[in-house]
CSV table of C-alpha atoms in Angstrom, one decimal:
chain,number,residue,atom,x,y,z
A,2,UNK,CA,-2.2,8.9,28.2
A,3,UNK,CA,-3.6,11.7,26.0
A,4,UNK,CA,-0.8,14.1,26.7
A,5,UNK,CA,1.2,12.7,23.7
A,6,UNK,CA,-1.5,14.1,21.3
A,7,UNK,CA,-2.0,17.6,20.0
A,8,UNK,CA,-4.3,19.6,22.3
A,9,UNK,CA,-6.9,19.9,19.6
A,10,UNK,CA,-7.3,16.1,19.4
A,11,UNK,CA,-7.4,15.3,23.2
A,12,UNK,CA,-11.1,16.2,23.8
A,13,UNK,CA,-12.3,13.9,21.0
A,14,UNK,CA,-10.1,11.0,22.3
A,15,UNK,CA,-11.2,11.7,25.8
A,16,UNK,CA,-14.9,11.5,24.9
A,17,UNK,CA,-14.2,8.3,23.0
A,18,UNK,CA,-12.5,6.7,26.1
A,19,UNK,CA,-15.6,7.5,28.2
A,20,UNK,CA,-17.8,5.6,25.7
A,21,UNK,CA,-19.5,2.4,26.7
A,22,UNK,CA,-17.5,0.3,24.3
A,23,UNK,CA,-14.1,1.6,25.6
A,24,UNK,CA,-15.2,1.4,29.3
A,25,UNK,CA,-15.9,-2.3,28.7
A,26,UNK,CA,-12.4,-2.8,27.3
A,27,UNK,CA,-10.7,-0.8,30.0
A,28,UNK,CA,-12.5,-2.7,32.8
A,29,UNK,CA,-11.3,-6.0,31.3
A,30,UNK,CA,-7.8,-5.9,32.8
A,31,UNK,CA,-7.1,-9.6,31.9
A,32,UNK,CA,-7.7,-8.8,28.2
A,33,UNK,CA,-5.4,-5.7,28.3
A,34,UNK,CA,-2.7,-7.7,30.1
A,35,UNK,CA,-3.0,-10.5,27.5
A,36,UNK,CA,-2.7,-8.0,24.6
A,37,UNK,CA,0.4,-6.5,26.1
A,38,UNK,CA,2.1,-9.7,27.0
A,39,UNK,CA,1.4,-11.6,23.8
A,40,UNK,CA,1.8,-8.7,21.4
A,41,UNK,CA,3.6,-9.8,18.2
A,42,UNK,CA,6.3,-7.5,16.8
A,43,UNK,CA,5.4,-5.5,13.7
A,44,UNK,CA,8.0,-6.3,10.9
A,45,UNK,CA,9.3,-3.9,8.3
A,46,UNK,CA,8.5,-4.9,4.7
A,47,UNK,CA,11.3,-6.1,2.4
A,48,UNK,CA,12.5,-3.5,0.0
A,49,UNK,CA,11.2,-4.3,-3.4
A,50,UNK,CA,13.0,-1.4,-4.9
A,51,UNK,CA,16.3,-3.0,-4.0
A,52,UNK,CA,15.2,-6.6,-3.6
A,53,UNK,CA,14.2,-7.4,-7.2
A,54,UNK,CA,17.4,-6.2,-8.9
A,55,UNK,CA,19.5,-7.7,-6.0
A,56,UNK,CA,18.0,-11.1,-6.7
A,57,UNK,CA,18.4,-11.0,-10.5
A,58,UNK,CA,22.0,-9.8,-10.2
A,59,UNK,CA,22.7,-12.6,-7.7
A,60,UNK,CA,21.1,-15.3,-9.8
A,61,UNK,CA,22.4,-14.2,-13.3
A,62,UNK,CA,25.4,-12.1,-12.4
A,63,UNK,CA,28.1,-14.7,-12.9
A,64,UNK,CA,26.8,-15.8,-16.3
A,65,UNK,CA,26.6,-12.1,-17.5
A,66,UNK,CA,30.1,-11.4,-16.2
A,67,UNK,CA,31.3,-14.3,-18.4
A,68,UNK,CA,29.5,-12.9,-21.4
A,69,UNK,CA,31.3,-9.6,-20.9
A,70,UNK,CA,34.6,-11.4,-20.5
A,71,UNK,CA,34.0,-13.1,-23.8
A,72,UNK,CA,33.7,-9.8,-25.5
A,73,UNK,CA,30.0,-8.9,-25.6
A,74,UNK,CA,29.4,-5.2,-25.3
A,75,UNK,CA,25.8,-4.8,-26.3
A,76,UNK,CA,24.2,-3.2,-23.1
A,77,UNK,CA,20.6,-4.0,-24.1
A,78,UNK,CA,21.5,-7.7,-24.6
A,79,UNK,CA,23.5,-7.8,-21.4
A,80,UNK,CA,20.6,-6.3,-19.4
A,81,UNK,CA,18.2,-8.7,-21.0
A,82,UNK,CA,20.4,-11.6,-19.8
A,83,UNK,CA,20.8,-10.1,-16.4
A,84,UNK,CA,17.1,-9.6,-15.9
A,85,UNK,CA,16.1,-13.1,-17.3
A,86,UNK,CA,13.7,-14.6,-14.8
A,87,UNK,CA,13.4,-17.9,-16.7
A,88,UNK,CA,17.2,-18.6,-16.4
A,89,UNK,CA,17.2,-17.3,-12.8
A,90,UNK,CA,14.5,-19.8,-11.7
A,91,UNK,CA,15.9,-22.9,-13.4
A,92,UNK,CA,17.8,-24.0,-10.3
A,93,UNK,CA,15.8,-22.0,-7.7
A,94,UNK,CA,12.5,-23.6,-6.6
A,95,UNK,CA,12.1,-21.1,-3.7
A,96,UNK,CA,12.9,-17.7,-5.1
A,97,UNK,CA,11.9,-14.8,-2.8
A,98,UNK,CA,8.3,-13.5,-3.1
A,99,UNK,CA,8.6,-9.9,-1.9
A,100,UNK,CA,4.9,-9.0,-2.1
A,101,UNK,CA,1.8,-11.2,-1.5
A,102,UNK,CA,-1.6,-9.5,-2.1
A,103,UNK,CA,-4.6,-11.4,-0.7
A,104,UNK,CA,-8.1,-10.2,-1.6
A,105,UNK,CA,-9.9,-12.2,1.1
A,106,UNK,CA,-13.4,-11.1,0.0
A,107,UNK,CA,-15.0,-8.7,-2.4
A,108,UNK,CA,-18.0,-8.2,-0.1
A,109,UNK,CA,-18.1,-4.8,1.7
A,110,UNK,CA,-19.7,-3.4,4.8
A,111,UNK,CA,-20.7,-0.3,2.9
A,112,UNK,CA,-23.8,-1.1,0.9
A,113,UNK,CA,-24.3,0.6,-1.4
A,114,UNK,CA,-20.6,1.0,-2.0
A,115,UNK,CA,-18.6,4.2,-2.1
A,116,UNK,CA,-19.3,6.4,-5.1
A,117,UNK,CA,-16.1,5.6,-6.9
A,118,UNK,CA,-15.8,1.9,-6.1
A,119,UNK,CA,-15.3,-0.3,-9.1
A,120,UNK,CA,-14.5,-3.6,-7.5
A,121,UNK,CA,-15.7,-6.6,-9.4
A,122,UNK,CA,-17.4,-9.2,-7.3
A,123,UNK,CA,-15.9,-12.7,-6.9
A,124,UNK,CA,-17.3,-15.7,-5.2
A,125,UNK,CA,-15.6,-16.4,-1.9
A,126,UNK,CA,-14.2,-19.9,-2.3
A,127,UNK,CA,-10.7,-20.1,-0.7
A,128,UNK,CA,-10.8,-21.1,3.0
A,129,UNK,CA,-8.8,-19.2,5.6
A,130,UNK,CA,-6.6,-22.3,6.0
A,131,UNK,CA,-5.7,-22.1,2.3
A,132,UNK,CA,-4.8,-18.4,2.6
A,133,UNK,CA,-2.6,-19.3,5.6
A,134,UNK,CA,-0.9,-22.1,3.5
A,135,UNK,CA,-0.2,-19.5,0.8
A,136,UNK,CA,1.4,-17.1,3.3
A,137,UNK,CA,3.5,-19.9,4.8
A,138,UNK,CA,4.7,-20.8,1.3
A,139,UNK,CA,5.6,-17.2,0.5
A,140,UNK,CA,7.3,-16.6,3.9
A,141,UNK,CA,10.1,-19.1,3.1
A,142,UNK,CA,12.9,-18.3,2.6
A,143,UNK,CA,12.1,-14.6,3.1
A,144,UNK,CA,8.9,-13.2,4.7
A,145,UNK,CA,7.1,-10.9,2.2
A,146,UNK,CA,5.0,-7.9,2.6
A,147,UNK,CA,1.5,-9.3,3.0
A,148,UNK,CA,-1.3,-7.0,1.9
A,149,UNK,CA,-4.8,-8.1,3.1
A,150,UNK,CA,-7.6,-6.4,1.3
A,151,UNK,CA,-11.1,-6.6,0.0
A,152,UNK,CA,-13.9,-5.6,-0.2
A,153,UNK,CA,-13.8,-5.2,3.5
A,154,UNK,CA,-11.5,-7.8,5.1
A,155,UNK,CA,-12.8,-7.1,8.6
A,156,UNK,CA,-16.2,-8.6,7.6
A,157,UNK,CA,-14.5,-12.0,8.1
A,158,UNK,CA,-14.2,-11.1,11.8
A,159,UNK,CA,-11.8,-13.1,14.0
A,160,UNK,CA,-10.7,-15.1,10.9
A,161,UNK,CA,-8.7,-12.0,10.1
A,162,UNK,CA,-8.1,-10.1,13.4
A,163,UNK,CA,-8.4,-12.8,16.0
A,164,UNK,CA,-5.7,-14.5,18.1
A,165,UNK,CA,-5.5,-17.2,15.5
A,166,UNK,CA,-6.5,-15.0,12.6
A,167,UNK,CA,-4.8,-14.3,9.3
A,168,UNK,CA,-3.0,-11.2,10.4
A,169,UNK,CA,-1.4,-12.8,13.5
A,170,UNK,CA,-0.5,-15.9,11.6
A,171,UNK,CA,1.4,-13.8,9.0
A,172,UNK,CA,3.1,-11.6,11.6
A,173,UNK,CA,4.2,-14.7,13.5
A,174,UNK,CA,6.1,-15.8,10.4
A,175,UNK,CA,7.9,-12.5,10.3
A,176,UNK,CA,5.8,-10.9,7.5
A,177,UNK,CA,5.1,-7.2,7.4
A,178,UNK,CA,1.2,-7.2,7.4
A,179,UNK,CA,-1.0,-4.5,5.9
A,180,UNK,CA,-4.8,-4.5,6.1
A,181,UNK,CA,-6.7,-2.3,3.8
A,182,UNK,CA,-9.9,-1.4,5.6
A,183,UNK,CA,-12.6,1.3,5.6
A,184,UNK,CA,-12.1,1.4,9.4
A,185,UNK,CA,-15.9,1.5,10.1
A,186,UNK,CA,-15.8,-1.9,11.8
A,187,UNK,CA,-12.8,-1.0,14.1
A,188,UNK,CA,-14.5,-1.2,17.5
A,189,UNK,CA,-12.3,-0.8,20.5
A,190,UNK,CA,-11.9,-4.5,21.1
A,191,UNK,CA,-11.0,-5.2,17.4
A,192,UNK,CA,-8.6,-2.3,17.5
A,193,UNK,CA,-6.9,-3.9,20.5
A,194,UNK,CA,-6.7,-7.2,18.7
A,195,UNK,CA,-5.1,-5.7,15.6
A,196,UNK,CA,-2.4,-3.9,17.6
A,197,UNK,CA,-1.7,-7.1,19.5
A,198,UNK,CA,-1.6,-9.1,16.2
A,199,UNK,CA,1.6,-7.4,15.0
A,200,UNK,CA,0.0,-5.6,12.0
A,201,UNK,CA,2.5,-3.1,10.5
A,202,UNK,CA,0.1,-0.8,8.7
A,203,UNK,CA,-3.6,-0.1,8.2
A,204,UNK,CA,-4.6,1.5,4.9
A,205,UNK,CA,-7.8,3.5,5.4
A,206,UNK,CA,-9.7,5.2,2.7
A,207,UNK,CA,-10.4,8.9,3.5
A,208,UNK,CA,-10.7,11.5,0.7
A,209,UNK,CA,-11.6,14.8,2.2
A,210,UNK,CA,-11.6,16.7,5.5
A,211,UNK,CA,-14.8,18.3,4.4
A,212,UNK,CA,-17.4,16.1,6.0
A,213,UNK,CA,-20.1,17.0,3.4
A,214,UNK,CA,-17.9,16.1,0.5
A,215,UNK,CA,-16.7,12.9,2.2
A,216,UNK,CA,-20.3,11.9,2.9
A,217,UNK,CA,-21.1,12.1,-0.8
A,218,UNK,CA,-18.1,10.0,-1.7
A,219,UNK,CA,-18.8,7.5,1.0
A,220,UNK,CA,-22.5,7.4,0.5
A,221,UNK,CA,-23.6,8.7,3.9
A,222,UNK,CA,-22.6,11.0,6.8
A,223,UNK,CA,-22.9,8.2,9.3
A,224,UNK,CA,-20.1,6.3,7.5
A,225,UNK,CA,-17.8,9.4,7.8
A,226,UNK,CA,-18.3,9.4,11.5
A,227,UNK,CA,-17.7,5.7,11.8
A,228,UNK,CA,-14.4,5.8,9.8
A,229,UNK,CA,-13.0,8.7,11.9
A,230,UNK,CA,-14.0,6.8,15.1
A,231,UNK,CA,-12.3,3.6,13.9
A,232,UNK,CA,-9.1,5.5,13.2
A,233,UNK,CA,-9.2,7.0,16.7
A,234,UNK,CA,-9.9,3.6,18.2
A,235,UNK,CA,-6.6,2.4,16.7
A,236,UNK,CA,-4.8,5.5,18.1
A,237,UNK,CA,-6.1,4.7,21.6
A,238,UNK,CA,-5.4,1.0,21.3
A,239,UNK,CA,-1.8,1.7,20.4
A,240,UNK,CA,-1.4,3.8,23.5
A,241,UNK,CA,-3.1,1.4,25.9
A,242,UNK,CA,-1.0,-1.6,24.7
A,243,UNK,CA,2.2,0.5,24.3
A,244,UNK,CA,2.9,0.1,20.6
A,245,UNK,CA,3.8,2.4,17.6
A,246,UNK,CA,2.0,0.0,15.2
A,247,UNK,CA,0.1,-0.4,13.1
A,248,UNK,CA,1.0,2.8,11.4
A,249,UNK,CA,-2.0,4.3,9.7
A,250,UNK,CA,-1.7,5.2,6.0
A,251,UNK,CA,-4.5,7.1,4.2
A,252,UNK,CA,-5.7,6.2,0.8
A,253,UNK,CA,-7.2,9.3,-0.9
A,254,UNK,CA,-8.9,8.8,-4.2
A,255,UNK,CA,-8.5,12.1,-6.2
A,256,UNK,CA,-11.6,13.1,-8.0
A,257,UNK,CA,-13.0,16.4,-9.2
A,258,UNK,CA,-15.1,16.5,-6.0
A,259,UNK,CA,-12.3,16.6,-3.5
A,260,UNK,CA,-9.0,17.6,-5.2
A,261,UNK,CA,-9.3,21.2,-4.0
A,262,UNK,CA,-9.3,20.0,-0.4
A,263,UNK,CA,-6.2,17.9,-0.4
A,264,UNK,CA,-4.0,20.4,1.4
A,265,UNK,CA,-6.6,20.9,4.2
A,266,UNK,CA,-7.1,17.1,4.4
A,267,UNK,CA,-3.3,16.7,4.9
A,268,UNK,CA,-3.3,19.1,7.7
A,269,UNK,CA,-6.3,17.5,9.4
A,270,UNK,CA,-4.5,14.1,9.3
A,271,UNK,CA,-1.2,15.4,10.5
A,272,UNK,CA,-2.9,16.7,13.6
A,273,UNK,CA,-3.5,13.1,14.6
A,274,UNK,CA,0.1,12.3,14.9
A,275,UNK,CA,1.7,11.8,18.3
A,276,UNK,CA,3.6,14.8,19.7
A,277,UNK,CA,6.4,12.8,21.3
A,278,UNK,CA,7.7,10.8,18.3
A,279,UNK,CA,9.4,13.7,16.5
A,280,UNK,CA,10.5,13.0,13.0
A,281,UNK,CA,9.9,9.3,13.4
A,282,UNK,CA,6.2,9.8,13.4
A,283,UNK,CA,6.1,11.2,9.9
A,284,UNK,CA,5.4,7.7,8.6
A,285,UNK,CA,2.2,7.7,10.6
A,286,UNK,CA,-0.8,9.1,8.6
A,287,UNK,CA,1.2,9.0,5.4
A,288,UNK,CA,-0.8,10.1,2.5
A,289,UNK,CA,-1.4,8.0,-0.7
A,290,UNK,CA,-3.0,10.0,-3.5
A,291,UNK,CA,-4.7,7.6,-5.9
A,292,UNK,CA,-6.0,9.0,-9.2
A,293,UNK,CA,-9.6,8.0,-9.8
A,294,UNK,CA,-9.8,4.8,-11.9
A,295,UNK,CA,-12.3,2.8,-13.7
A,296,UNK,CA,-14.2,3.6,-16.9
A,297,UNK,CA,-17.5,3.9,-14.9
A,298,UNK,CA,-16.0,6.9,-13.0
A,299,UNK,CA,-15.6,9.2,-16.0
A,300,UNK,CA,-17.9,11.8,-14.4
A,301,UNK,CA,-15.7,12.0,-11.4
A,302,UNK,CA,-12.4,12.3,-13.3
A,303,UNK,CA,-10.7,15.7,-13.4
A,304,UNK,CA,-10.2,17.4,-16.7
A,305,UNK,CA,-6.7,18.0,-18.1
A,306,UNK,CA,-6.8,21.6,-16.8
A,307,UNK,CA,-7.8,20.4,-13.4
A,308,UNK,CA,-5.0,17.9,-13.2
A,309,UNK,CA,-2.5,20.5,-14.4
A,310,UNK,CA,-3.7,22.8,-11.6
A,311,UNK,CA,-3.7,20.0,-9.1
A,312,UNK,CA,0.0,19.1,-9.7
A,313,UNK,CA,1.1,22.7,-9.6
A,314,UNK,CA,-0.9,25.1,-7.6
A,315,UNK,CA,-2.7,22.7,-5.2
A,316,UNK,CA,0.4,20.6,-4.8
A,317,UNK,CA,2.4,23.7,-3.9
A,318,UNK,CA,-0.1,24.4,-1.2
A,319,UNK,CA,0.2,20.9,0.2
A,320,UNK,CA,4.0,21.1,0.1
A,321,UNK,CA,4.0,24.4,2.0
A,322,UNK,CA,1.7,22.8,4.6
A,323,UNK,CA,4.1,19.9,4.9
A,324,UNK,CA,7.0,22.2,5.6
A,325,UNK,CA,4.9,24.0,8.2
A,326,UNK,CA,4.2,20.6,9.8
A,327,UNK,CA,7.9,19.8,9.9
A,328,UNK,CA,8.6,23.2,11.5
A,329,UNK,CA,5.9,22.4,14.1
A,330,UNK,CA,7.7,19.1,14.7
A,331,UNK,CA,10.9,21.0,15.5
A,332,UNK,CA,12.9,20.2,12.3
A,333,UNK,CA,15.2,22.9,11.1
A,334,UNK,CA,15.1,24.2,7.6
A,335,UNK,CA,18.2,22.1,6.8
A,336,UNK,CA,16.6,19.0,8.2
A,337,UNK,CA,13.3,19.4,6.3
A,338,UNK,CA,12.6,17.5,3.1
A,339,UNK,CA,9.9,18.0,0.4
A,340,UNK,CA,6.6,16.1,0.8
A,341,UNK,CA,7.1,14.1,-2.4
A,342,UNK,CA,10.5,12.9,-1.1
A,343,UNK,CA,9.4,11.9,2.4
A,344,UNK,CA,6.0,10.5,1.4
A,345,UNK,CA,6.5,9.2,-2.2
A,346,UNK,CA,3.0,7.9,-2.5
A,347,UNK,CA,1.7,11.4,-2.1
A,348,UNK,CA,2.3,12.6,-5.7
A,349,UNK,CA,1.8,10.1,-8.5
A,350,UNK,CA,3.3,12.4,-11.1
A,351,UNK,CA,6.6,13.1,-9.2
A,352,UNK,CA,7.0,9.6,-7.9
A,353,UNK,CA,8.3,8.1,-11.2
A,354,UNK,CA,9.7,9.3,-14.5
A,355,UNK,CA,6.8,9.6,-16.8
A,356,UNK,CA,9.0,10.6,-19.8
A,357,UNK,CA,6.6,13.4,-20.7
A,358,UNK,CA,5.7,16.9,-19.5
A,359,UNK,CA,3.2,17.7,-16.9
A,360,UNK,CA,0.9,19.1,-19.5
A,361,UNK,CA,1.1,15.9,-21.6
A,362,UNK,CA,0.6,13.8,-18.5
A,363,UNK,CA,-2.5,15.8,-17.5
A,364,UNK,CA,-4.0,15.3,-20.9
A,365,UNK,CA,-3.6,11.5,-20.6
A,366,UNK,CA,-4.8,11.6,-17.0
A,367,UNK,CA,-8.0,13.2,-18.1
A,368,UNK,CA,-8.8,10.0,-20.1
A,369,UNK,CA,-8.0,7.8,-17.1
A,370,UNK,CA,-4.6,6.7,-18.2
A,371,UNK,CA,-2.0,7.5,-15.5
A,372,UNK,CA,1.0,5.3,-16.0
A,373,UNK,CA,1.5,4.7,-19.7
A,374,UNK,CA,4.6,7.0,-19.9
A,375,UNK,CA,6.1,5.3,-16.8
A,376,UNK,CA,6.1,1.8,-18.1
A,377,UNK,CA,9.5,0.1,-18.9
A,378,UNK,CA,10.2,-1.9,-21.9
A,379,UNK,CA,9.5,-5.1,-19.9
A,380,UNK,CA,8.2,-6.0,-16.4
A,381,UNK,CA,10.9,-7.2,-14.1
A,382,UNK,CA,8.9,-7.1,-10.9
A,383,UNK,CA,6.0,-9.5,-11.7
A,384,UNK,CA,7.7,-12.8,-10.7
A,385,UNK,CA,8.5,-11.4,-7.3
A,386,UNK,CA,4.8,-10.8,-6.5
A,387,UNK,CA,1.7,-12.8,-6.2
A,388,UNK,CA,-1.9,-11.5,-6.0
A,389,UNK,CA,-4.7,-13.9,-5.2
A,390,UNK,CA,-8.5,-13.3,-5.4
A,391,UNK,CA,-11.1,-15.0,-3.2
A,392,UNK,CA,-11.7,-17.7,-5.8
A,393,UNK,CA,-8.0,-18.6,-6.0
A,394,UNK,CA,-7.2,-16.7,-9.3
A,395,UNK,CA,-3.6,-15.7,-9.1
A,396,UNK,CA,-2.4,-12.6,-11.0
A,397,UNK,CA,1.0,-11.1,-11.6
A,398,UNK,CA,0.3,-7.9,-9.7
A,399,UNK,CA,-2.3,-5.7,-8.0
A,400,UNK,CA,-3.1,-3.8,-11.2
A,401,UNK,CA,-4.0,-7.1,-12.9
A,402,UNK,CA,-6.0,-8.3,-9.9
A,403,UNK,CA,-8.1,-5.1,-10.3
A,404,UNK,CA,-8.5,-5.1,-14.0
A,405,UNK,CA,-8.9,-8.9,-14.3
A,406,UNK,CA,-7.2,-10.2,-17.4
A,407,UNK,CA,-6.9,-14.0,-17.7
A,408,UNK,CA,-5.2,-15.2,-14.4
A,409,UNK,CA,-1.7,-16.6,-14.6
A,410,UNK,CA,-2.6,-19.5,-12.2
A,411,UNK,CA,-4.9,-21.1,-9.7
A,412,UNK,CA,-3.8,-20.7,-6.1
A,413,UNK,CA,-6.7,-22.9,-4.9
A,414,UNK,CA,-4.9,-26.0,-6.1
A,415,UNK,CA,-1.4,-25.0,-7.1
A,416,UNK,CA,1.5,-23.3,-5.2
A,417,UNK,CA,2.3,-19.6,-5.8
A,418,UNK,CA,5.8,-20.3,-7.2
A,419,UNK,CA,4.5,-23.2,-9.3
A,420,UNK,CA,2.0,-20.8,-11.0
A,421,UNK,CA,4.8,-18.3,-11.5
A,422,UNK,CA,7.1,-20.8,-13.1
A,423,UNK,CA,4.5,-22.2,-15.4
A,424,UNK,CA,3.6,-18.6,-16.6
A,425,UNK,CA,7.1,-17.3,-17.2
A,426,UNK,CA,6.7,-17.6,-21.0
A,427,UNK,CA,3.8,-15.1,-20.6
A,428,UNK,CA,6.1,-12.6,-18.9
A,429,UNK,CA,7.2,-11.6,-22.4
A,430,UNK,CA,3.7,-10.2,-23.0
A,431,UNK,CA,4.2,-7.6,-20.3
A,432,UNK,CA,3.7,-4.7,-20.4
A,433,UNK,CA,0.5,-5.4,-22.1
A,434,UNK,CA,-2.9,-3.6,-22.6
A,435,UNK,CA,-3.9,-4.0,-18.9
A,436,UNK,CA,-0.6,-2.5,-17.7
A,437,UNK,CA,-1.6,1.1,-18.4
A,438,UNK,CA,-3.5,0.6,-15.1
A,439,UNK,CA,-0.3,-0.4,-13.4
A,440,UNK,CA,0.1,0.6,-9.8
A,441,UNK,CA,2.5,3.5,-9.2
A,442,UNK,CA,4.4,1.3,-6.7
A,443,UNK,CA,5.0,-1.3,-9.4
A,444,UNK,CA,6.1,1.3,-11.9
A,445,UNK,CA,8.6,2.7,-9.3
A,446,UNK,CA,10.0,-0.8,-8.6
A,447,UNK,CA,10.4,-1.5,-12.4
A,448,UNK,CA,12.1,1.8,-13.0
A,449,UNK,CA,14.5,1.2,-10.0
A,450,UNK,CA,15.2,-2.3,-11.2
A,451,UNK,CA,15.9,-1.1,-14.7
A,452,UNK,CA,18.3,1.5,-13.4
A,453,UNK,CA,20.1,-1.0,-11.1
A,454,UNK,CA,20.5,-3.6,-13.9
A,455,UNK,CA,21.9,-1.0,-16.4
A,456,UNK,CA,24.1,0.3,-13.6
A,457,UNK,CA,25.5,-3.1,-12.9
A,458,UNK,CA,26.2,-3.7,-16.6
A,459,UNK,CA,27.9,-0.3,-16.9
A,460,UNK,CA,30.2,-1.2,-14.0
A,461,UNK,CA,31.1,-4.5,-15.6
A,462,UNK,CA,31.9,-2.8,-18.9
A,463,UNK,CA,34.0,-0.1,-17.2
A,464,UNK,CA,35.9,-2.5,-15.1
């Protein structure tokens, strides 16, 4: 079973398999058979980059075509009409929700919390049944990408990972399920359950291959060992059940403590990939670089000079390591692609158009502002998303769910789409003051949507 892993990794996995916890699982043949026979398929998430503009063009396209036929040639006005959510939703009570973010708890198993954590506590009030109702609503007519996060969601135990838990429920409806976890609670049995539950991805926070640096950021060396063990438990559970999922994605918070080690961290993670998957395994252990956020983390924030060096010298080192990894995987020079292209989350600066130089971006980044230059003149993506906190507060997006402006609805008592409809007049306020903390993914979707809408109008005018 271990032959599919790199030789350097096999001894660690072998020792883990011989542990008391894994021996108990391996001796439970009925449990393993049940996991294999009832394993739910892991779905692929719907494309938000293509899905948002496709919906708006489908909903508003005929009306805009008629405007062009009547002689209107003002591209900005035509794009405004094509991207008009209020008109699009007038006759559509069940528009697709492409992303559903569920913060099921703000409690964490790491106490005290990680050095950079800036999560704001919220009372846990929504029941798991209500969370399931929200997933069921979002899943019709098109299953969304369901992002389960915290705090630490695995603190809720079987309510999340069990046979009737939240993850399996969402996967059974065809949703692509992601769980954001610190991995420290991923025992062998829980890992088996998660693989069986059809989870598509696990996002695990890991910031440095240097154990001493990671111990400072995590708040203890024991936590570092527990996280690595949890990751390897998932790797083993996938092999035992016979599944390629969940894919593991790594969230790396970039601070002035760990930025120098990013290339080494990438290499350490890539050594965990299976040998036998070839290029298809490049999605496993994909790397998400997350610039340090929060006003309380100013002491951890790199300076402008450090950011400039990071996105030039250090990034070049990481990209060279990536090409070496592709060569090791057997890809020819013609088949190889740059790291930022294959793993777009890996470089926040290259991922979107910031409409500024790297030097200008670095100066803003030194103040904790990372996305100001990437914001579009309006937000087209918000009505396709819903983010819900443990008390039921519904926000437009993940960035707002973190920064906590006034919520745009109450999912405890109202439906997701009903809250969106009621709040559409407020959509004109976006981008607003809180949007400088926008997630890079949301910026990318908005820029792709803007490009698609303008492209559609150009085609109409040129026809």
